[in-house]
Short mmCIF file of C-alpha atoms in Angstrom, two decimals:
data_model
loop_
_atom_site.label_atom_id
_atom_site.label_comp_id
_atom_site.label_asym_id
_atom_site.label_seq_id
_atom_site.Cartn_x
_atom_site.Cartn_y
_atom_site.Cartn_z
CA MET A 1 -147.80 178.33 119.44
CA SER A 2 -150.05 176.39 121.81
CA TYR A 3 -149.34 175.33 125.38
CA GLU A 4 -148.91 171.78 124.08
CA GLN A 5 -146.00 172.91 121.92
CA PHE A 6 -144.56 175.11 124.69
CA TYR A 7 -144.47 172.21 127.15
CA ASN A 8 -143.51 169.57 124.56
CA LEU A 9 -146.81 167.73 124.89
CA ARG A 10 -148.26 165.56 122.13
CA GLU A 11 -151.79 166.45 123.20
CA GLN A 12 -153.75 168.09 125.99
CA PRO A 13 -153.31 165.87 129.07
CA PHE A 14 -156.28 167.09 131.08
CA SER A 15 -159.31 166.86 128.83
CA ASN A 16 -162.46 165.84 130.68
CA ALA A 17 -163.66 163.81 127.69
CA PRO A 18 -163.52 160.07 128.54
CA ASP A 19 -160.37 158.50 127.12
CA SER A 20 -159.33 155.12 128.48
CA ARG A 21 -155.68 155.80 127.56
CA PHE A 22 -155.58 158.27 130.46
CA PHE A 23 -157.21 155.92 132.95
CA PHE A 24 -155.24 156.04 136.19
CA GLU A 25 -155.52 153.06 138.47
CA SER A 26 -155.44 154.79 141.83
CA ASP A 27 -156.02 152.68 144.91
CA GLN A 28 -159.64 153.84 144.87
CA HIS A 29 -160.22 153.06 141.21
CA ALA A 30 -158.30 149.78 141.34
CA GLU A 31 -160.51 148.67 144.23
CA ALA A 32 -163.63 149.65 142.29
CA MET A 33 -162.37 147.71 139.25
CA VAL A 34 -161.83 144.60 141.38
CA ARG A 35 -165.34 144.90 142.84
CA LEU A 36 -166.94 145.31 139.41
CA MET A 37 -165.02 142.43 137.84
CA HIS A 38 -165.85 140.21 140.83
CA ALA A 39 -169.55 140.98 140.43
CA ILE A 40 -169.38 140.24 136.70
CA ASP A 41 -167.27 137.09 136.98
CA THR A 42 -169.49 135.60 139.68
CA MET A 43 -172.70 136.77 137.95
CA LYS A 44 -174.02 138.45 141.08
CA GLY A 45 -176.97 139.93 139.24
CA LEU A 46 -177.35 143.57 140.22
CA THR A 47 -174.42 145.81 141.17
CA VAL A 48 -174.69 149.51 142.03
CA MET A 49 -171.68 151.83 141.91
CA LEU A 50 -172.24 155.33 143.26
CA GLY A 51 -170.02 158.39 143.12
CA ASP A 52 -170.25 162.15 143.27
CA SER A 53 -169.94 164.18 140.10
CA GLY A 54 -166.44 164.18 138.64
CA THR A 55 -165.10 161.17 140.53
CA GLY A 56 -164.32 159.20 137.37
CA LYS A 57 -167.33 156.88 137.14
CA THR A 58 -167.70 157.19 133.37
CA LEU A 59 -164.03 156.59 132.60
CA LEU A 60 -164.07 153.56 134.89
CA ALA A 61 -167.16 152.22 133.10
CA TRP A 62 -165.38 152.67 129.74
CA LYS A 63 -162.30 150.89 131.06
CA VAL A 64 -164.33 147.96 132.38
CA ASN A 65 -166.19 147.66 129.09
CA GLU A 66 -162.89 147.83 127.19
CA LYS A 67 -161.51 145.04 129.37
CA LEU A 68 -164.58 142.89 128.71
CA PHE A 69 -164.56 143.64 124.98
CA ALA A 70 -160.94 142.50 124.77
CA GLN A 71 -162.00 139.00 125.87
CA PRO A 72 -164.86 138.10 123.47
CA ASP A 73 -164.57 134.40 124.26
CA LYS A 74 -165.34 135.10 127.91
CA TYR A 75 -167.61 138.13 128.05
CA LYS A 76 -170.37 139.87 126.13
CA SER A 77 -170.98 143.41 127.28
CA ALA A 78 -173.26 146.31 126.48
CA LEU A 79 -172.49 149.83 127.66
CA MET A 80 -175.10 152.53 127.47
CA VAL A 81 -175.35 156.06 128.81
CA ILE A 82 -178.67 157.44 130.00
CA VAL A 83 -178.84 160.99 128.64
CA HIS A 84 -182.25 162.06 129.92
CA SER A 85 -184.96 160.95 132.33
CA GLU A 86 -187.51 160.13 129.62
CA VAL A 87 -185.90 156.92 128.42
CA THR A 88 -188.39 154.08 128.06
CA PRO A 89 -188.15 150.34 128.66
CA ASP A 90 -188.70 149.77 124.93
CA TRP A 91 -185.70 151.98 124.06
CA PHE A 92 -183.56 150.23 126.64
CA LEU A 93 -184.47 146.71 125.51
CA ARG A 94 -183.81 147.58 121.87
CA LYS A 95 -180.41 149.08 122.72
CA VAL A 96 -179.47 145.95 124.63
CA ALA A 97 -180.70 143.76 121.78
CA THR A 98 -178.63 145.71 119.26
CA GLN A 99 -175.46 145.55 121.35
CA PHE A 100 -176.03 141.83 121.88
CA ASP A 101 -176.07 141.39 118.09
CA ILE A 102 -179.77 140.65 117.60
CA GLU A 103 -180.09 141.73 113.98
CA LYS A 104 -183.87 142.15 113.81
CA PRO A 105 -185.30 143.05 117.23
CA GLY A 106 -188.98 142.19 117.46
CA ASP A 107 -191.63 144.84 116.99
CA ASP A 108 -193.41 143.97 120.21
CA LYS A 109 -192.06 143.57 123.74
CA LYS A 110 -193.01 139.89 124.06
CA THR A 111 -191.01 138.98 120.97
CA LEU A 112 -188.09 141.17 122.02
CA ILE A 113 -187.94 139.64 125.50
CA GLY A 114 -187.96 136.17 123.95
CA GLN A 115 -185.10 137.10 121.61
CA LEU A 116 -183.05 138.47 124.49
CA TYR A 117 -183.59 135.35 126.56
CA GLU A 118 -182.52 133.10 123.70
CA ARG A 119 -179.43 135.21 123.06
CA LEU A 120 -178.45 135.19 126.73
CA LEU A 121 -178.98 131.44 126.86
CA THR A 122 -176.67 131.06 123.86
CA PHE A 123 -173.99 133.17 125.57
CA HIS A 124 -174.32 130.99 128.65
CA GLN A 125 -173.97 127.80 126.63
CA GLU A 126 -170.86 129.25 125.00
CA GLY A 127 -169.37 129.92 128.43
CA LYS A 128 -169.71 133.71 128.11
CA LYS A 129 -170.81 136.07 130.87
CA ALA A 130 -173.27 138.74 129.72
CA VAL A 131 -173.30 142.16 131.38
CA VAL A 132 -175.08 145.45 130.82
CA LEU A 133 -173.31 148.55 132.15
CA VAL A 134 -175.63 151.53 132.59
CA ASP A 135 -173.86 154.85 133.13
CA GLU A 136 -175.65 157.96 134.41
CA ALA A 137 -178.31 155.62 135.80
CA ASN A 138 -179.28 158.38 138.25
CA MET A 139 -181.16 159.95 135.32
CA ILE A 140 -183.67 157.09 135.49
CA GLN A 141 -186.73 158.07 137.48
CA SER A 142 -189.57 155.94 136.14
CA LYS A 143 -190.65 152.86 138.02
CA SER A 144 -191.24 151.08 134.73
CA MET A 145 -187.53 151.24 133.90
CA PHE A 146 -186.53 149.77 137.24
CA GLU A 147 -189.15 147.07 136.79
CA GLU A 148 -187.57 146.26 133.43
CA PHE A 149 -184.20 145.76 135.10
CA ARG A 150 -185.86 143.43 137.58
CA GLY A 151 -187.45 141.49 134.75
CA LEU A 152 -184.11 141.02 133.00
CA LEU A 153 -182.55 139.81 136.23
CA ASN A 154 -185.14 137.02 136.24
CA PHE A 155 -183.39 135.47 133.22
CA GLU A 156 -181.66 132.47 134.72
CA GLU A 157 -180.96 128.80 134.45
CA PRO A 158 -180.92 126.50 137.51
CA GLY A 159 -178.34 127.99 139.85
CA LYS A 160 -177.08 130.42 137.20
CA LYS A 161 -178.05 133.97 136.30
CA LEU A 162 -177.85 134.75 132.61
CA LEU A 163 -177.25 138.48 132.96
CA SER A 164 -175.41 140.93 135.21
CA ILE A 165 -176.54 144.55 135.38
CA VAL A 166 -174.28 147.30 136.71
CA LEU A 167 -175.96 150.61 137.50
CA ILE A 168 -173.53 153.53 137.74
CA GLY A 169 -174.57 156.98 138.89
CA LEU A 170 -174.72 159.82 141.37
CA PRO A 171 -175.79 159.07 144.97
CA GLU A 172 -179.36 160.11 144.12
CA LEU A 173 -179.66 156.84 142.18
CA GLU A 174 -180.44 155.12 145.48
CA LYS A 175 -183.33 157.49 146.13
CA ASN A 176 -184.70 156.91 142.64
CA MET A 177 -184.47 153.14 143.01
CA ALA A 178 -186.58 153.30 146.17
CA VAL A 179 -189.72 153.39 143.97
CA ASP A 180 -189.12 149.68 143.33
CA PRO A 181 -188.30 148.00 146.69
CA PRO A 182 -188.11 144.49 145.16
CA LEU A 183 -185.28 145.71 142.89
CA VAL A 184 -183.45 147.30 145.82
CA GLN A 185 -183.61 143.96 147.60
CA ARG A 186 -181.84 142.38 144.64
CA ILE A 187 -178.72 144.55 144.94
CA ALA A 188 -175.95 142.01 145.40
CA LEU A 189 -173.09 144.51 145.60
CA ARG A 190 -173.16 148.22 146.32
CA PHE A 191 -170.22 150.56 146.82
CA SER A 192 -169.16 154.18 146.37
CA LEU A 193 -166.24 155.54 144.36
CA LYS A 194 -164.05 157.65 146.62
CA TYR A 195 -162.06 160.82 145.96
CA LEU A 196 -158.32 160.72 145.36
CA THR A 197 -155.92 161.23 148.25
CA LEU A 198 -153.02 163.72 148.15
CA PRO A 199 -150.48 161.08 147.05
CA SER A 200 -152.80 159.64 144.41
CA THR A 201 -153.63 163.15 143.15
CA GLY A 202 -149.94 163.78 142.46
CA ALA A 203 -149.54 160.38 140.84
CA TYR A 204 -152.69 160.97 138.76
CA ILE A 205 -151.38 164.30 137.45
CA ARG A 206 -147.95 162.89 136.58
CA HIS A 207 -149.58 159.91 134.88
CA ARG A 208 -151.69 162.07 132.57
CA ILE A 209 -148.77 164.34 131.73
CA ARG A 210 -146.60 161.29 131.00
CA ILE A 211 -149.26 159.80 128.66
CA ALA A 212 -149.32 163.13 126.79
CA GLY A 213 -145.53 163.06 126.42
CA GLY A 214 -144.60 165.62 129.08
CA ALA A 215 -142.10 165.69 131.93
CA ASP A 216 -142.97 164.33 135.38
CA ASN A 217 -141.79 167.52 137.09
CA LEU A 218 -143.96 169.88 135.05
CA LEU A 219 -145.76 170.80 138.29
CA THR A 220 -143.76 171.46 141.44
CA GLU A 221 -144.50 169.48 144.59
CA ASN A 222 -146.13 172.54 146.17
CA ALA A 223 -148.27 172.99 143.06
CA LEU A 224 -149.49 169.41 143.39
CA VAL A 225 -150.52 170.09 146.98
CA GLU A 226 -152.42 173.19 145.88
CA VAL A 227 -154.23 171.26 143.16
CA PHE A 228 -155.31 168.67 145.71
CA GLN A 229 -156.54 171.25 148.20
CA PHE A 230 -158.56 173.16 145.62
CA SER A 231 -159.92 170.06 143.84
CA LYS A 232 -160.53 168.01 147.01
CA GLY A 233 -159.26 165.02 145.04
CA ILE A 234 -162.07 165.11 142.45
CA PRO A 235 -160.56 164.03 139.09
CA ARG A 236 -162.74 166.34 136.98
CA LEU A 237 -161.69 169.38 139.02
CA ILE A 238 -158.06 168.25 138.96
CA ASN A 239 -158.26 168.20 135.15
CA THR A 240 -159.87 171.62 134.97
CA ILE A 241 -157.34 173.22 137.32
CA CYS A 242 -154.34 171.65 135.59
CA ASP A 243 -155.58 172.52 132.11
CA ASN A 244 -156.01 176.16 133.12
CA ALA A 245 -152.63 176.13 134.88
CA LEU A 246 -150.95 174.93 131.69
CA LEU A 247 -152.54 177.76 129.74
CA GLU A 248 -151.59 180.33 132.40
CA GLY A 249 -148.05 178.97 132.55
CA TYR A 250 -147.75 179.23 128.79
CA LEU A 251 -149.06 182.81 128.75
CA THR A 252 -146.58 183.83 131.47
CA ARG A 253 -143.80 181.73 129.93
CA LYS A 254 -143.21 179.62 133.03
CA SER A 255 -141.23 176.47 132.28
CA GLN A 256 -142.61 174.84 135.44
CA LEU A 257 -146.00 175.31 137.06
CA ASP A 258 -145.73 176.45 140.65
CA ALA A 259 -148.16 176.88 143.54
CA GLU A 260 -148.81 180.53 142.67
CA ILE A 261 -150.08 179.64 139.20
CA VAL A 262 -152.38 176.98 140.63
CA ARG A 263 -153.77 179.42 143.21
CA THR A 264 -154.35 182.03 140.50
CA VAL A 265 -156.34 179.76 138.17
CA ALA A 266 -158.25 178.08 141.01
CA THR A 267 -159.33 181.48 142.31
CA ASP A 268 -160.38 182.53 138.81
CA LEU A 269 -162.44 179.33 138.61
CA GLY A 270 -164.16 180.24 141.88
CA LEU A 271 -162.75 177.27 143.76
CA LYS A 272 -161.97 177.25 147.45
CA LYS A 273 -159.49 175.17 149.37
CA SER A 274 -160.66 172.26 151.45
CA ASP A 275 -160.36 172.73 155.20
#
């Protein structure tokens, strides 16, 4: 038997793998969604969303992209994740070209840039808003990559930008962008994703359990407070604590997870309460 079976869950509710089904629209994340959609709908150009590790940036990016993808007559989006600091402008342009349905990207940069401009112009003429979402953008360190973003932002028609770029990453992204002051000056919207509050932490936990088929009262009220204090409202840590608490509860055959179980697993994880 697994803890899923013991607690009548269809699946594990607290996996840290991005899954838009589990997206919880807390006040913080709802506000971030509104800001991002405003920037995209008004074609602001360059938007920067910052957030500490584990705050839910990636899941939010997936949810935004899913929302855009569901309206193909209105939006054309490309979502890419930067996995290391050695990415090149050529790689980036080709990935954008592929996601924007350019079947045979040019072999040289001049041709590729021309193809991208023509495709963006076509989207504009069709009434579609084009956006590139770049997750883990803090991995980018080369000035040439930031210059490429700046070049793409130059694609415009009179009074209209043809492309929105959203850079999503850790706070150090700002420091990295400083190598290209002209790009920094082009930031039209910048904001930070905040941690969850105590009430939203409880609602977040119940939401994920509900999606997985479990009961709302699987964790006691005191347990929810403990999770918040040990996680400091960081979704990734909330998931880790709750996943371990479910396993501990199953091993000790507890039908409901209490504060003691949360304290036990949090201590084992080396976590300390917030002041």
